[in-house]
Tab-separated table of C-alpha atoms in Angstrom:
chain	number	residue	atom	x	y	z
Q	1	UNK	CA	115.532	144.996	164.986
Q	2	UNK	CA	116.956	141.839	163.886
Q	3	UNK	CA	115.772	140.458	160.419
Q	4	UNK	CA	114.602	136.578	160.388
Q	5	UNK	CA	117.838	134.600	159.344
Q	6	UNK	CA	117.158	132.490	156.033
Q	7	UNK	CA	116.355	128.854	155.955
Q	8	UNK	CA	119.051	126.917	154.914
Q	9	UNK	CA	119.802	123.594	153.852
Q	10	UNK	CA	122.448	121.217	155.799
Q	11	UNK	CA	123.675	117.902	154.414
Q	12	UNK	CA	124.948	115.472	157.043
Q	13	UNK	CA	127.572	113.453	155.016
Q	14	UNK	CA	129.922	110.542	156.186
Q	15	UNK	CA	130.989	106.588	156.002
Q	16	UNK	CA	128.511	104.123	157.627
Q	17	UNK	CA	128.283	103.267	160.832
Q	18	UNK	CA	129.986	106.343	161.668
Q	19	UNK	CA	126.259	107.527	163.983
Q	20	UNK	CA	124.547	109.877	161.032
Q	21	UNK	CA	120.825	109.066	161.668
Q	22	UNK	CA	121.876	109.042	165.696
Q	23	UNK	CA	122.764	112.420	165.258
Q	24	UNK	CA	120.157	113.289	162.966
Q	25	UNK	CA	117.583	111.810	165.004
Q	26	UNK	CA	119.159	113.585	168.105
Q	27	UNK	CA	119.401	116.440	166.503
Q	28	UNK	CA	115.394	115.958	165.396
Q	29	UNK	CA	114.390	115.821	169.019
Q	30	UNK	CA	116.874	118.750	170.564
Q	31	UNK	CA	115.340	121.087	167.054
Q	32	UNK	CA	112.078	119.458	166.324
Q	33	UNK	CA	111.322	122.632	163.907
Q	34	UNK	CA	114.239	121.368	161.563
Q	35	UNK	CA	113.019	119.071	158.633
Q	36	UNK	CA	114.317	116.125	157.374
Q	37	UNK	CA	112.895	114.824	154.556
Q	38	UNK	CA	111.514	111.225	154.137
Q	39	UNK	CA	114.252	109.870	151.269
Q	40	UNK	CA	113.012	107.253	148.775
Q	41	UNK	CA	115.090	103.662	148.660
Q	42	UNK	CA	114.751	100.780	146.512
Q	43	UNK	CA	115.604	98.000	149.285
Q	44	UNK	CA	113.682	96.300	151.445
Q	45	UNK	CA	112.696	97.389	155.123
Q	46	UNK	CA	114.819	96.547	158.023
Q	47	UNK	CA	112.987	95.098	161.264
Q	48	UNK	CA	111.093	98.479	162.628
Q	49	UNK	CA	111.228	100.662	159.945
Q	50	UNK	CA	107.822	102.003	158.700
Q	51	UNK	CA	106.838	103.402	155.094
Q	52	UNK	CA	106.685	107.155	154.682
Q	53	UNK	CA	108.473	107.979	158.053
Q	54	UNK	CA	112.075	105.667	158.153
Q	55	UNK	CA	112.002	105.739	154.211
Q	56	UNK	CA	109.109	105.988	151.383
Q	57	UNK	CA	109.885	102.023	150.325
Q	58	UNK	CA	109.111	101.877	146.283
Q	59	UNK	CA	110.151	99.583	143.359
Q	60	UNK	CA	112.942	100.318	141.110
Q	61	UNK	CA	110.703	101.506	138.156
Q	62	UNK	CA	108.989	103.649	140.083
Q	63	UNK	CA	112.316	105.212	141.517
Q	64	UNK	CA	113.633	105.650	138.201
Q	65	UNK	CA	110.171	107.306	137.007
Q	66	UNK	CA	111.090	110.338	139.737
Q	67	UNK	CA	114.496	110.440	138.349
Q	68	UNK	CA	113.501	111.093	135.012
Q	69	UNK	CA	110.793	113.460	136.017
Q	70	UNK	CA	113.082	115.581	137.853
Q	71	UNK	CA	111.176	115.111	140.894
Q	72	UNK	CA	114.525	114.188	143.164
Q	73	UNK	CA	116.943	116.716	144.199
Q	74	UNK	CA	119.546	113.974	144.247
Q	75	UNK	CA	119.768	110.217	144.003
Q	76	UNK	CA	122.190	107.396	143.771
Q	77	UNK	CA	122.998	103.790	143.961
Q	78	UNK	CA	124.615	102.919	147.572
Q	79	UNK	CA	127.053	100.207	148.356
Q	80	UNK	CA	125.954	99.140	144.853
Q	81	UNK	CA	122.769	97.617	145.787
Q	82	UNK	CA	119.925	99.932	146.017
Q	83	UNK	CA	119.206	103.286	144.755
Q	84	UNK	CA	118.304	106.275	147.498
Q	85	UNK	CA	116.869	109.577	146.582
Q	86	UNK	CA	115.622	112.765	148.312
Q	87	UNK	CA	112.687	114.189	146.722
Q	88	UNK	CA	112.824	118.147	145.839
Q	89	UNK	CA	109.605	119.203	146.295
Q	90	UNK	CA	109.211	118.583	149.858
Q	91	UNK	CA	113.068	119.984	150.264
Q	92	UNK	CA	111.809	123.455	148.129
Q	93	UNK	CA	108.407	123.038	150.056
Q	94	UNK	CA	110.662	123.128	153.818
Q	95	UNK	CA	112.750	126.184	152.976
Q	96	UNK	CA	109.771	128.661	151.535
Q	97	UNK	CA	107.880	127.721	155.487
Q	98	UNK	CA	110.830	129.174	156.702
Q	99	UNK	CA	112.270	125.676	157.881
Q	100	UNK	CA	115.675	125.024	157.755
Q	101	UNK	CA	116.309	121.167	156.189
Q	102	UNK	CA	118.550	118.890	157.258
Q	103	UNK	CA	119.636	115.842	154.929
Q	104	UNK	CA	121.464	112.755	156.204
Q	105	UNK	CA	122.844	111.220	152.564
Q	106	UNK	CA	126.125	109.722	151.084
Q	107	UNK	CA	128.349	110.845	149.490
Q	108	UNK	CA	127.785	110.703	146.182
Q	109	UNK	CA	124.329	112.668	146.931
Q	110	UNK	CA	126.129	114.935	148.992
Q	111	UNK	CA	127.757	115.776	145.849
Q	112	UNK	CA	124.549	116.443	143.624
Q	113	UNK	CA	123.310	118.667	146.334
Q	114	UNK	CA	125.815	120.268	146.641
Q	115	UNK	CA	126.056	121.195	142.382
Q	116	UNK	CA	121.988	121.722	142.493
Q	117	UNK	CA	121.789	123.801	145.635
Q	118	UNK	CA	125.996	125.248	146.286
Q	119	UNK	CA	124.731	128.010	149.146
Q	120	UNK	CA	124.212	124.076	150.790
Q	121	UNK	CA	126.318	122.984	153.563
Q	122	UNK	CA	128.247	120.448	154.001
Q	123	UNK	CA	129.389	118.317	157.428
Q	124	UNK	CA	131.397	115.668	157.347
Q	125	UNK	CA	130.474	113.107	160.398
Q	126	UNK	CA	133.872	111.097	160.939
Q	127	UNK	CA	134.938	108.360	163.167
Q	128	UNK	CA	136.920	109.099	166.015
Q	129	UNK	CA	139.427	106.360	164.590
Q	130	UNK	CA	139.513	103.894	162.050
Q	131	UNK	CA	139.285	100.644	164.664
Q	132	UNK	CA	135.980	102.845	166.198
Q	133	UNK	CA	134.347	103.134	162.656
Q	134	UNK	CA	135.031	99.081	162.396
Q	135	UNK	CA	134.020	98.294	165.869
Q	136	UNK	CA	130.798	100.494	165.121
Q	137	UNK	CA	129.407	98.959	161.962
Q	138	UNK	CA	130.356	95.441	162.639
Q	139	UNK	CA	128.476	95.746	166.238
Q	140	UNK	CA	125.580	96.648	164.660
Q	141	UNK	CA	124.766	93.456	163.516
Q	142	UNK	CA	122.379	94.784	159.998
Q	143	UNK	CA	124.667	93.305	157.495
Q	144	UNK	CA	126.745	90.657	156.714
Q	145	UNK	CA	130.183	89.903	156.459
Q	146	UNK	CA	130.846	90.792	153.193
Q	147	UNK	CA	128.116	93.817	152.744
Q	148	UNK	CA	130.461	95.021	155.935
Q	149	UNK	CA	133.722	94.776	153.685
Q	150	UNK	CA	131.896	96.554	151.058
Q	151	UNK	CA	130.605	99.223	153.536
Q	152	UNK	CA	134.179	99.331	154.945
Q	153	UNK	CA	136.296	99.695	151.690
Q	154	UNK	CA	133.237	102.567	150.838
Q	155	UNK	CA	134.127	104.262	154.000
Q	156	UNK	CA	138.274	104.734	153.071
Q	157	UNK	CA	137.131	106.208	150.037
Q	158	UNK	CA	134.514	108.821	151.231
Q	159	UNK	CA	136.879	109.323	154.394
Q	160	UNK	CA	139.188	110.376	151.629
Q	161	UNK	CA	136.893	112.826	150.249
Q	162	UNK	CA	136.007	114.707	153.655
Q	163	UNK	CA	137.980	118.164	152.435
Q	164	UNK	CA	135.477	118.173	150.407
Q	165	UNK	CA	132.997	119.378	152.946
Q	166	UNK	CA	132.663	122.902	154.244
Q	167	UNK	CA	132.912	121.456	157.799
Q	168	UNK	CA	133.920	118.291	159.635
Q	169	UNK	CA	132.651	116.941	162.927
Q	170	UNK	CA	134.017	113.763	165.310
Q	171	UNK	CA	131.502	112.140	166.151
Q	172	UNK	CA	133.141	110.943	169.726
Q	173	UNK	CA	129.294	111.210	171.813
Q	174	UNK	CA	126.328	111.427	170.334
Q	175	UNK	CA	125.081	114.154	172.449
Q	176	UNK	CA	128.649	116.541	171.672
Q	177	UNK	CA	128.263	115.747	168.009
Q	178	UNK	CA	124.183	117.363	167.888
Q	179	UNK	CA	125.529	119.832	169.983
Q	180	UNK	CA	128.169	121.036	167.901
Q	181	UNK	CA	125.486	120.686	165.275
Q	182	UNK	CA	123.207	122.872	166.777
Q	183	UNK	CA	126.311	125.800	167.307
Q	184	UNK	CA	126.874	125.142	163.827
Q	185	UNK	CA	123.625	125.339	162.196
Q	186	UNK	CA	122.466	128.434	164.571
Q	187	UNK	CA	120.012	126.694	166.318
């Protein structure tokens, strides 16, 4: 008889634009038993989002209250505007059910996870090419000329960094990227 394979915990890592939440939210409906939990953010809603399911919305005090109380598993301060943050409990919470998590973060928190929890692991998400990654995040239309320089420059340096990760994935379709996802993970 087989034993139950352990919960694990799978970071989804890459620039902007380059389709993470697709994917994760793909992923989400192909898996619904995986968990991703609700980050915390500092900014403002976009158009559609909703608070406590696209992101628990919270002022910057209290955001740096759950930082010193230990209560996030990582956190950081993206594109240098506002701070995101994944809260431990309900990652620690996930993995004693028996469900495996799945976090879609930068990657500086990437990297925290990675030194709190190393049995984590890693996938890169990368462009199929440079001129897709710009074509992606300037058709988007959320941000601004110059927030999409600053999201672009981020993106050579964390494009840069993707040996970092125990895997990498090109994400060419969405539907071939959760896929490949689902092969990986041992869904």
């Amino acid at each position: 008889m087989r034993s139950p394979r352990k919960p694990s915990v799978w970071i989804i890592s890459g620039p902007s634009g380059v389709g993470k939440g697709t994917v994760c939210a793909r992923l989400r409906t192909l898996r619904p038993g995986i968990y991703i939990p609700v980050s915390l953010t500092t900014r403002e809603p976009r158009p559609g989002e909703v608070d406590g399911v696209s992101y628990h919305f919270v002022s910057e005090q209290r955001f740096q209250e759950k930082v010193e109380s230990g209560e996030l598993l990582e956190h950081a301060i993206v594109h240098g505007t506002h701070s995101y943050g994944t809260p431990r409990g309900e990652v620690a919470d996930a993995i004693a059910s028996g469900r495996d998590v799945l976090l879609e973060i930068d990657l500086q928190g990437a990297r925290q996870v990675k030194r709190n929890l190393p049995e984590a692991q890693l996938v890169f998400i990368a462009p199929p090419s440079w001129e897709e990654l710009v074509r992606r995040l300037t058709g988007r239309g959320t941000e601004n000329a110059s927030q999409v320089e600053h999201r672009l420059a981020t993106a050579r340096v964390e494009l840069e960094a993707r040996e970092e990760a125990d895997f990498v994935i090109v994400n060419d379709r969405i539907e071939d990227t959760a896929q490949a996802l689902i092969v990986l993970m041992g869904l």
